[in-house]
Coordinates of C-alpha atoms in Angstrom, one line a residue:
X1 CA 0.2 -0.3 0.2
X2 CA 1.6 3.5 -1.3
X3 CA 2.2 5.7 1.6
X4 CA 0.2 8.8 1.8
X5 CA 1.3 11.8 0.4
X6 CA 0.3 15.6 0.8
X7 CA 0.1 17.1 -2.8
X8 CA -1.4 20.4 -4.3
X9 CA -3.7 20.3 -7.3
X10 CA -3.2 23.6 -9.3
X11 CA -6.6 24.0 -11.9
X12 CA -8.4 21.8 -8.9
X13 CA -12.0 22.5 -10.0
X14 CA -10.9 22.4 -14.1
X15 CA -11.9 19.8 -16.3
X16 CA -9.0 17.6 -15.5
X17 CA -8.1 18.8 -12.6
X18 CA -11.1 18.0 -10.5
X19 CA -10.4 14.5 -11.6
X20 CA -7.1 14.2 -10.8
X21 CA -8.0 15.4 -6.9
X22 CA -10.8 12.7 -7.3
X23 CA -8.1 10.1 -7.9
X24 CA -5.8 11.5 -5.3
X25 CA -8.3 11.1 -2.5
X26 CA -9.7 7.9 -3.7
X27 CA -5.9 6.6 -3.2
X28 CA -5.6 8.0 0.2
X29 CA -3.3 11.1 -0.3
X30 CA -4.0 14.5 1.2
X31 CA -5.1 16.9 -1.8
X32 CA -4.5 21.2 -1.3
X33 CA -6.8 22.2 -4.0
X34 CA -5.3 25.6 -5.6
X35 CA -8.1 27.3 -7.5
X36 CA -9.1 31.1 -7.5
X37 CA -12.5 30.5 -6.8
X38 CA -10.9 28.9 -3.4
X39 CA -9.1 31.9 -2.7
X40 CA -5.6 30.4 -4.0
X41 CA -4.5 32.2 -7.0
X42 CA -1.4 30.9 -9.8
X43 CA -1.0 34.1 -11.0
X44 CA -1.4 37.1 -8.0
X45 CA 0.3 34.3 -6.1
X46 CA -2.3 35.4 -3.4
X47 CA -3.0 32.3 -0.9
X48 CA 0.0 30.0 -2.6
X49 CA 2.9 29.7 -0.1
X50 CA 0.4 28.4 2.5
X51 CA -1.2 26.1 -0.1
X52 CA 2.2 24.5 -0.8
X53 CA 3.6 24.3 2.9
X54 CA 4.0 20.9 3.4
X55 CA 3.4 19.6 0.0
X56 CA 5.3 16.9 -1.5
X57 CA 4.3 17.4 -5.1
X58 CA 2.2 19.8 -7.4
X59 CA 0.3 18.9 -10.3
X60 CA -0.5 21.6 -12.5
X61 CA -3.7 21.4 -14.6
X62 CA -4.7 25.0 -14.1
X63 CA -5.5 27.0 -17.5
X64 CA -6.7 30.5 -18.8
X65 CA -9.5 31.2 -20.1
X66 CA -8.3 33.3 -23.4
X67 CA -7.0 31.5 -26.8
X68 CA -5.0 34.4 -27.5
X69 CA -1.1 33.7 -27.7
X70 CA 0.0 36.5 -26.2
X71 CA -2.3 36.3 -23.0
X72 CA -2.3 32.2 -22.9
X73 CA 1.8 32.8 -22.9
X74 CA 1.5 35.1 -20.1
X75 CA -1.0 33.0 -17.9
X76 CA 0.8 29.9 -17.9
X77 CA 5.0 31.7 -17.5
X78 CA 3.8 33.2 -15.1
X79 CA 1.8 30.6 -13.1
X80 CA 5.2 28.1 -13.7
X81 CA 7.5 30.8 -12.3
X82 CA 5.2 31.2 -9.3
X83 CA 5.2 27.6 -8.7
X84 CA 8.6 27.4 -9.0
X85 CA 9.1 29.8 -7.0
X86 CA 6.7 29.9 -4.0
X87 CA 6.9 26.1 -4.6
X88 CA 10.9 25.5 -4.1
X89 CA 10.5 27.8 -1.1
X90 CA 7.8 25.7 0.6
X91 CA 9.8 22.4 0.0
X92 CA 7.7 21.0 -3.1
X93 CA 9.9 18.4 -4.3
X94 CA 8.4 17.8 -7.5
X95 CA 5.7 18.7 -10.2
X96 CA 3.9 17.0 -13.4
X97 CA 2.2 19.6 -15.7
X98 CA -0.3 18.4 -18.5
X99 CA 0.3 19.5 -21.7
X100 CA -0.8 18.6 -25.4
X101 CA 0.1 16.1 -27.7
X102 CA 2.1 17.4 -31.1
X103 CA 2.2 21.2 -29.6
X104 CA 5.7 21.4 -30.5
X105 CA 5.0 21.1 -34.2
X106 CA 2.7 24.1 -34.2
X107 CA 3.7 28.2 -34.6
X108 CA 0.8 29.8 -33.6
X109 CA -2.1 30.7 -30.7
X110 CA -2.8 28.0 -27.9
X111 CA -0.5 25.5 -28.7
X112 CA 2.4 28.0 -29.0
X113 CA 2.0 29.4 -25.4
X114 CA 1.9 25.5 -24.5
X115 CA 5.2 25.1 -25.8
X116 CA 6.6 28.3 -23.8
X117 CA 5.0 27.0 -20.9
X118 CA 6.6 23.9 -21.3
X119 CA 10.1 25.4 -21.2
X120 CA 9.2 27.4 -18.6
X121 CA 8.0 24.4 -15.7
X122 CA 11.3 22.6 -17.1
X123 CA 13.9 25.4 -16.4
X124 CA 12.8 26.0 -13.0
X125 CA 14.4 24.7 -10.1
X126 CA 11.7 21.7 -9.3
X127 CA 12.1 18.7 -11.1
X128 CA 9.0 18.7 -13.5
X129 CA 7.4 15.6 -15.5
X130 CA 5.3 16.5 -18.9
X131 CA 2.5 14.4 -19.8
X132 CA 1.0 15.8 -23.1
X133 CA -2.8 14.4 -23.4
X134 CA -4.8 14.2 -26.6
X135 CA -7.6 16.7 -27.0
X136 CA -10.7 15.8 -24.2
X137 CA -14.1 14.4 -25.4
X138 CA -15.1 17.5 -22.8
X139 CA -13.6 20.0 -25.1
X140 CA -16.0 19.3 -27.9
X141 CA -19.4 21.1 -26.9
X142 CA -17.3 24.3 -26.6
X143 CA -15.4 24.3 -29.7
X144 CA -19.0 23.5 -31.1
X145 CA -20.5 26.8 -29.7
X146 CA -17.7 28.9 -31.4
X147 CA -18.0 27.7 -35.0
X148 CA -21.6 27.8 -34.4
X149 CA -23.6 30.3 -37.1
X150 CA -27.2 30.1 -36.7
X151 CA -28.3 26.6 -37.9
X152 CA -24.6 25.5 -39.2
X153 CA -21.5 25.0 -37.2
X154 CA -18.3 24.9 -38.9
X155 CA -15.5 22.8 -37.5
X156 CA -11.8 22.7 -38.3
X157 CA -10.8 19.1 -40.0
X158 CA -8.8 17.4 -37.6
X159 CA -6.9 13.9 -37.2
X160 CA -7.0 13.3 -33.4
X161 CA -7.1 10.5 -30.6
X162 CA -9.0 12.4 -27.9
X163 CA -9.4 11.1 -24.7
X164 CA -11.6 11.2 -22.1
X165 CA -10.6 14.2 -18.8
X166 CA -11.2 11.6 -15.9
X167 CA -8.9 9.1 -17.8
X168 CA -6.1 12.0 -17.7
X169 CA -6.6 13.1 -14.5
X170 CA -6.1 9.4 -13.2
X171 CA -2.8 9.6 -15.4
X172 CA -1.8 12.8 -13.8
X173 CA -2.6 11.5 -10.5
X174 CA -0.2 8.2 -10.5
X175 CA 2.4 9.8 -12.1
X176 CA 2.2 12.1 -8.9
X177 CA 2.3 9.2 -6.5
X178 CA 4.9 6.9 -8.5
X179 CA 7.3 5.8 -5.7
X180 CA 10.1 5.4 -8.6
X181 CA 10.0 8.7 -10.0
X182 CA 8.9 10.1 -6.3
X183 CA 12.3 8.9 -5.4
X184 CA 14.7 10.0 -7.9
X185 CA 12.8 12.9 -10.0
X186 CA 14.5 14.8 -12.3
X187 CA 13.2 17.5 -15.3
X188 CA 15.1 14.6 -17.7
X189 CA 12.2 12.5 -17.2
X190 CA 10.7 11.7 -20.9
X191 CA 7.7 13.6 -21.6
X192 CA 4.7 11.2 -21.7
X193 CA 1.6 10.7 -23.8
X194 CA -1.7 9.8 -23.0
X195 CA -4.7 9.2 -25.7
X196 CA -7.9 7.5 -26.7
X197 CA -8.1 4.2 -27.8
X198 CA -8.7 5.3 -31.7
X199 CA -8.3 8.0 -34.1
X200 CA -11.1 10.2 -34.9
X201 CA -12.4 12.5 -37.7
X202 CA -13.4 15.8 -36.1
X203 CA -16.3 16.4 -38.3
X204 CA -17.7 13.2 -38.0
X205 CA -17.2 13.3 -34.0
X206 CA -18.7 16.9 -34.0
X207 CA -21.9 15.1 -36.0
X208 CA -22.1 12.4 -33.6
X209 CA -22.3 14.8 -30.5
X210 CA -25.1 17.0 -31.8
X211 CA -27.0 13.8 -33.3
X212 CA -26.9 12.6 -29.2
X213 CA -27.9 15.8 -28.0
X214 CA -30.7 16.4 -30.5
X215 CA -29.4 19.6 -31.6
X216 CA -30.8 20.4 -35.4
X217 CA -27.9 21.8 -37.0
X218 CA -25.5 21.1 -40.2
X219 CA -22.0 20.5 -39.6
X220 CA -19.5 21.9 -41.7
X221 CA -15.7 21.0 -41.7
X222 CA -13.7 23.5 -42.9
X223 CA -9.9 24.6 -43.4
X224 CA -7.1 27.3 -44.4
X225 CA -4.7 25.6 -47.0
X226 CA -2.5 28.9 -46.5
X227 CA -2.4 28.1 -42.6
X228 CA 0.3 25.4 -41.8
X229 CA -1.5 24.9 -38.5
X230 CA -4.5 23.9 -40.3
X231 CA -2.5 21.1 -42.7
X232 CA -0.9 20.4 -39.8
X233 CA -3.9 19.3 -38.2
X234 CA -5.0 17.5 -41.3
X235 CA -1.9 15.8 -41.3
X236 CA -1.8 13.4 -38.3
X237 CA 0.5 16.2 -35.7
X238 CA -1.8 15.9 -33.3
X239 CA -2.1 11.8 -33.3
X240 CA 0.0 10.2 -30.7
X241 CA 3.6 8.5 -30.9
X242 CA 3.9 4.7 -30.7
X243 CA 4.9 5.1 -27.1
X244 CA 1.7 6.4 -25.9
X245 CA -0.7 5.3 -23.3
X246 CA -4.2 4.6 -25.0
X247 CA -7.2 4.3 -22.9
X248 CA -10.8 4.5 -22.8
X249 CA -13.5 5.1 -22.8
X250 CA -14.3 5.4 -26.4
X251 CA -16.5 8.0 -27.7
X252 CA -19.7 6.2 -27.4
X253 CA -18.8 5.1 -24.1
X254 CA -18.1 8.7 -22.8
X255 CA -21.6 9.5 -24.2
X256 CA -23.1 7.5 -22.2
X257 CA -21.3 8.3 -18.8
X258 CA -22.2 10.8 -16.1
X259 CA -19.4 12.9 -17.4
X260 CA -20.9 13.7 -20.7
X261 CA -23.9 15.5 -18.8
X262 CA -21.3 17.1 -16.3
X263 CA -19.9 18.9 -19.7
X264 CA -23.2 20.2 -21.0
X265 CA -23.8 20.9 -17.9
X266 CA -20.6 23.1 -17.9
X267 CA -21.1 24.5 -21.7
X268 CA -24.9 25.2 -21.9
X269 CA -26.0 25.4 -18.4
X270 CA -28.0 22.0 -18.1
X271 CA -28.4 18.8 -20.3

């Protein structure tokens, strides 16, 4: 049986963070949830020193609200600097940070901000391991709302292998409590990847989602051949590598789960 560990989770109320907290508590560990709504802010630093006191590991699943490159980069790099600085003073021994599969191939927007985030966390004094995840099923409804124009939803064409946020949260919790890495933490530890069980086409995925919800809209796939990132989306840059962890549920299984209902409430306010 594992020795209980005190672990802080940044972004504890978010899509992935809530499942990290759930998995850690189920494993008997002491969890310190970090979120602005709970009075702890990774950007301003308010409450952070108290939150990290006695913490052995930090799981960073925090994310900003803006997809803008400049704003997202500022959020991620500031959060990384604060977690390293305050965490080192508090005696934090290691960090786990969630990122995105394939982002090092992209040049713009949120992906580029996450590349800056990875560099910032790996260059800090606390040994850090990166876990790159595929796109979450839970992000589908939000993405569809962004592309909605009347009775049409425009969806960027993309090949990916999406995964449930709960599955990612469980892997992050397992990494945070891994006794081998805890015994010898290092920022040289290989980056891990986690994805869902099968490749999906974004347009077909959107059609299946709106059909399940009973949303009477037309789905149209779009792409910009002059945008290098759009080309990367369609040519498999977001697909996991051969050493990735592949884990369910499938998309259909997720649609039948309580987590699907939660994603609807988060996006639309009700199922």
